CSV table of C-alpha atoms and ligand atoms in Angstrom, one decimal:
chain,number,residue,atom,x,y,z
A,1,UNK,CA,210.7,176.9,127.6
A,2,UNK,CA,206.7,177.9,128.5
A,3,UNK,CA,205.2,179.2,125.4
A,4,UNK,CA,204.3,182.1,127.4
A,5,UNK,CA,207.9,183.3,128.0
A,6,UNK,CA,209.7,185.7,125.8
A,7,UNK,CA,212.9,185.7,127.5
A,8,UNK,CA,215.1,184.3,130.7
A,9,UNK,CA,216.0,186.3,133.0
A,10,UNK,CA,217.9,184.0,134.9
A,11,UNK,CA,218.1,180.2,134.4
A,12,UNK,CA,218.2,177.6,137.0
A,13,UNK,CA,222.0,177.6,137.0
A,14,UNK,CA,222.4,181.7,137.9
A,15,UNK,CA,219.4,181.0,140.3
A,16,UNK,CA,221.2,178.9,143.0
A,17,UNK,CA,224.1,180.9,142.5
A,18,UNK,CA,222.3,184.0,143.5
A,19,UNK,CA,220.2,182.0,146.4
A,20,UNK,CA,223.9,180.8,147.5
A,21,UNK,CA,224.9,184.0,148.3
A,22,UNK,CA,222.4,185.2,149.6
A,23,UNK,CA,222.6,182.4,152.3
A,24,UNK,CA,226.3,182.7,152.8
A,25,UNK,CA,226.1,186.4,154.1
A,26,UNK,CA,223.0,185.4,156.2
A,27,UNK,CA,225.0,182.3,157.6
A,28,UNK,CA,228.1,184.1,158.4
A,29,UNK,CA,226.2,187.0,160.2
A,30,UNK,CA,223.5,185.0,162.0
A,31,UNK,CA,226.4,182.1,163.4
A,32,UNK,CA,224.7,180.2,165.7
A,33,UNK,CA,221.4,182.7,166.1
A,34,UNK,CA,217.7,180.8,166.1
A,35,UNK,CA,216.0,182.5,163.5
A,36,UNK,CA,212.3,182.6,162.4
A,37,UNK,CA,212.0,182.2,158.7
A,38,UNK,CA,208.9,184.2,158.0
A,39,UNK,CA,208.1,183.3,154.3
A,40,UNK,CA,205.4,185.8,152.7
A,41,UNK,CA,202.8,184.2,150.7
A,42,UNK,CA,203.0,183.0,147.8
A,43,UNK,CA,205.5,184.6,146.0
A,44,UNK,CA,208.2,183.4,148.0
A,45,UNK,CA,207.7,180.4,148.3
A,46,UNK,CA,210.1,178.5,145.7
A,47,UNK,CA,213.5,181.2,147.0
A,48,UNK,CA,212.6,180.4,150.5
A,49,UNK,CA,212.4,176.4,149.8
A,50,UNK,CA,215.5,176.8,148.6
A,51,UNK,CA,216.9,179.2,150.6
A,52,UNK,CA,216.4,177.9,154.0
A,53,UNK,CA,218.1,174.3,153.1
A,54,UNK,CA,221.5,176.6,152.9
A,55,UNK,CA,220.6,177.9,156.4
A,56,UNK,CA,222.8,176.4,159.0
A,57,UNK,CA,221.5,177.9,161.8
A,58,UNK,CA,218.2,176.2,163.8
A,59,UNK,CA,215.3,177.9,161.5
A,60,UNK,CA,212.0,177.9,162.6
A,61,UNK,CA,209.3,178.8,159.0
A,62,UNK,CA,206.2,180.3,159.1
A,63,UNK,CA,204.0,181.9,157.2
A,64,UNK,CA,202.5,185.7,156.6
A,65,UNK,CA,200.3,187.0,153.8
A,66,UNK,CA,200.1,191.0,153.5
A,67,UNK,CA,199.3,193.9,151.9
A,68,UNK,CA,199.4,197.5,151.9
A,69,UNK,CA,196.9,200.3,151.7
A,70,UNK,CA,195.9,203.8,152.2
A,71,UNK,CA,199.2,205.6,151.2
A,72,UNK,CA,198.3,209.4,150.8
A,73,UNK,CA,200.4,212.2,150.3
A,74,UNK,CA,200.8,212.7,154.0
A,75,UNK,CA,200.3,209.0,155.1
A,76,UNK,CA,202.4,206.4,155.2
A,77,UNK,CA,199.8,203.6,154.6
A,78,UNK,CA,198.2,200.6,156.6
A,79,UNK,CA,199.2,196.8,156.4
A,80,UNK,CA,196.2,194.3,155.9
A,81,UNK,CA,197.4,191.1,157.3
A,82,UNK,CA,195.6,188.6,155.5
A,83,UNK,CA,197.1,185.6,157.0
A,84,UNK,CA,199.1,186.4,160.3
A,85,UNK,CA,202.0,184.1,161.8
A,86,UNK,CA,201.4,181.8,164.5
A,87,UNK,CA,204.7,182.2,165.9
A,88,UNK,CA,204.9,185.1,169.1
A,89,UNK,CA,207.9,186.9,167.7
A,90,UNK,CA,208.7,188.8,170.9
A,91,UNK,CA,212.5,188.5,171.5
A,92,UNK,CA,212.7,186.4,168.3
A,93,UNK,CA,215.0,186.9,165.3
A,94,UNK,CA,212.9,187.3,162.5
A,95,UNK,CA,214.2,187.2,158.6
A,96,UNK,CA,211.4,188.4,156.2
A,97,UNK,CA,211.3,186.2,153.0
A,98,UNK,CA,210.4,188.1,150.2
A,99,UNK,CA,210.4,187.3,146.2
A,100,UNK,CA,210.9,191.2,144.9
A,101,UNK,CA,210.7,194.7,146.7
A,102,UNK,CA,208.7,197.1,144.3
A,103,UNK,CA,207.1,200.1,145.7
A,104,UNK,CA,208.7,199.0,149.2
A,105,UNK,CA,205.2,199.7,151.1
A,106,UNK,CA,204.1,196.4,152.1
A,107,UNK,CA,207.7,195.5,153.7
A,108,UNK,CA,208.7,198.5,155.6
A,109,UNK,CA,204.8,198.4,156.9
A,110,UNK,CA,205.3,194.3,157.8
A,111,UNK,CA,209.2,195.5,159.2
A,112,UNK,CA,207.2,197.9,161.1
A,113,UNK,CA,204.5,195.6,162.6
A,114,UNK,CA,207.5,193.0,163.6
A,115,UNK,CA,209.8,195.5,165.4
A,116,UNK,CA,206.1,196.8,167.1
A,117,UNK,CA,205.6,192.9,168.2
A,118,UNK,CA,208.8,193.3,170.1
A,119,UNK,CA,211.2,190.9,167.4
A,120,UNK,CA,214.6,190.7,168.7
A,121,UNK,CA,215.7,191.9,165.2
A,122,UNK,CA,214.1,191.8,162.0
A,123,UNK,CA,215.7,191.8,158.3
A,124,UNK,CA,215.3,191.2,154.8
A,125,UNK,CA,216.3,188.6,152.7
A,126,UNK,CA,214.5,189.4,149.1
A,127,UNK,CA,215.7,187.2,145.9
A,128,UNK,CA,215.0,190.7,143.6
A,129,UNK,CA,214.5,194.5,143.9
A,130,UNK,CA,213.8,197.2,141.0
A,131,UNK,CA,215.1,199.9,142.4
A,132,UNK,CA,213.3,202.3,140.1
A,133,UNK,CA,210.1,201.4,141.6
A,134,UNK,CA,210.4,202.2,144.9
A,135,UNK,CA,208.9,204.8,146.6
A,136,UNK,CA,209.3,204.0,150.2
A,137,UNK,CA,212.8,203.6,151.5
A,138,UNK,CA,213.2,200.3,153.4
A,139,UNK,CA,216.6,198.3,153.7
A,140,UNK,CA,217.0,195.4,152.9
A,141,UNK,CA,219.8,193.3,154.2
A,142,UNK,CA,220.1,190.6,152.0
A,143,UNK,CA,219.3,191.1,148.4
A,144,UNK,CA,219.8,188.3,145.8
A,145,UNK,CA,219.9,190.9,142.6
A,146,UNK,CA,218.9,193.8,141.0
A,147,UNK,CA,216.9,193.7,138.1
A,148,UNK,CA,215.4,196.1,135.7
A,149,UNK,CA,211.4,197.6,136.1
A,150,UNK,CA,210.0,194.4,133.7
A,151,UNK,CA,207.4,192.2,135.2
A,152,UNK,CA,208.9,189.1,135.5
A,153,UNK,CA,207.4,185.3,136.3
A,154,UNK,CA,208.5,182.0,137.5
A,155,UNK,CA,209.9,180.5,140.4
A,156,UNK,CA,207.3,181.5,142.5
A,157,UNK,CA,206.4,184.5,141.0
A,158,UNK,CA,203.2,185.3,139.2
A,159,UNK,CA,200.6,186.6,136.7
A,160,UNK,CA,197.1,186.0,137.8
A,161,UNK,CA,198.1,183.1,139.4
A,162,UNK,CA,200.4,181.5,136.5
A,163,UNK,CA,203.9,180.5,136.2
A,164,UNK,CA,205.2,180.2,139.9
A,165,UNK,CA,206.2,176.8,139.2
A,166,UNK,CA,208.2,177.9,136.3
A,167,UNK,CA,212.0,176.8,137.3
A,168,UNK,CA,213.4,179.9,136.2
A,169,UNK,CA,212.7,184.0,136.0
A,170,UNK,CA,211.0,185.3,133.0
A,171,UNK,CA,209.7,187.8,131.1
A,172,UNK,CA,206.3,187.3,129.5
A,173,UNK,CA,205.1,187.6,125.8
A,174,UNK,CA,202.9,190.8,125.9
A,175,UNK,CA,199.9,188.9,124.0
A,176,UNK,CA,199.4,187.3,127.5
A,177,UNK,CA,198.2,189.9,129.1
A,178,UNK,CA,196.0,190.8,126.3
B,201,5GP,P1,205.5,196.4,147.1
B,201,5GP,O1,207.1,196.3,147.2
B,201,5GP,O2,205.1,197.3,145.9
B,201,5GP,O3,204.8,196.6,148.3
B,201,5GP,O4,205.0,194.9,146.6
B,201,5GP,C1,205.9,193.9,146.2
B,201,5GP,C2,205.0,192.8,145.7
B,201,5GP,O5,204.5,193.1,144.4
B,201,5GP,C3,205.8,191.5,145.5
B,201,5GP,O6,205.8,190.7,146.7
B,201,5GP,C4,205.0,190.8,144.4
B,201,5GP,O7,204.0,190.1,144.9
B,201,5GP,C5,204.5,192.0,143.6
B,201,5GP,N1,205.4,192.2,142.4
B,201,5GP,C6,206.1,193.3,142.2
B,201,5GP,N2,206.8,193.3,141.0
B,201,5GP,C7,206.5,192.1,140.5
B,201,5GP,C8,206.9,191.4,139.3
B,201,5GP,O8,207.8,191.8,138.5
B,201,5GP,N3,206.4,190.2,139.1
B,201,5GP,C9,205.5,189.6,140.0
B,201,5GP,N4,205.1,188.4,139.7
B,201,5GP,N5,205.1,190.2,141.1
B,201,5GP,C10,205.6,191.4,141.4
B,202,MG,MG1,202.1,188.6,143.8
């Protein structure tokens, strides 16, 4: 194990298990359905590498980078696209890749933007949610698990840039961030 890590969330093991499901209920309600893959940078990276192999559907991947801004009382916030797809996604399936729903504000903003685009659908597959976080309701169709409201690293995910290419999920020791 990384010195850095306290605990496992989950190992590689629980892992595929949880991406294995995940894929299952996207393959039996896609069937035969082209989808677009939209894997949202970089967090997601590892789930959707691994994800899309149990896809048996033609998948076309590409890429967004986004974030969210400018949520006031009355507001309901702006998405900064930082990188943007280069797929036109009009009349397109599109499944939103995601590593963990927090707040909720950058995906419902992106869900927005893709339904605005004119996507034929648009859905979420996200490996993890903390459902005490979230402060902006937004479904999500396919979730891998819940987890508790820890910060957690590995498999993609990160602290300042560290630990996405741990093979498991993680909780850090809380001299790291000292
Ligand atoms: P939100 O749902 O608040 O708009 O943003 C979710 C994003 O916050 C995720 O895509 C991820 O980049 C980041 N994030 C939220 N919780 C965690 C966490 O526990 N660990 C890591 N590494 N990133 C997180
Ligand atoms: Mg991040």
């Amino acid at each position: 194990m990384h010195k850095d890590i306290e605990k496992v969330l989950f190992n590689e093991a629980q892992i595929e298990e949880i991406v294995g499901n995940v894929a299952e209920k996207i393959n039996n309600d896609y069937g035969d359905s082209e989808i677009v893959a939209i894997v949202i940078l970089k967090g997601s990276l590892v789930f959707s590498a691994d994800l899309i192999r149990r896809l048996d559907m033609n998948v076309q991947v590409d890429f967004m980078q986004a974030s969210s801004y400018g949520f006031g009382t009355e507001s309901s916030g702006v998405i900064k696209i930082k990188k943007d797809l280069e797929t036109d996604i009009r009349g397109k399936h599109a499944l939103i890749i995601e590593d963990i729903i927090d707040s909720g504000r950058t995906l419902s903003l992106l869900k927005e933007e893709l339904k605005k685009r004119g996507a034929a659908s648009v859905k979420i597959a996200s490996l993890l949610s903390k459902p005490a976080r979230r402060v902006v309701d937004v479904e999500t169709e396919y979730l891998g698990t819940e987890i508790p409201d820890e910060f957690v690293v590995g498999y993609g995910l990160d602290y300042a840039e560290r630990y996405r290419n741990l093979p498991y999920i993680g909780i850090l020791k809380p001299e790291v961030y000292l």
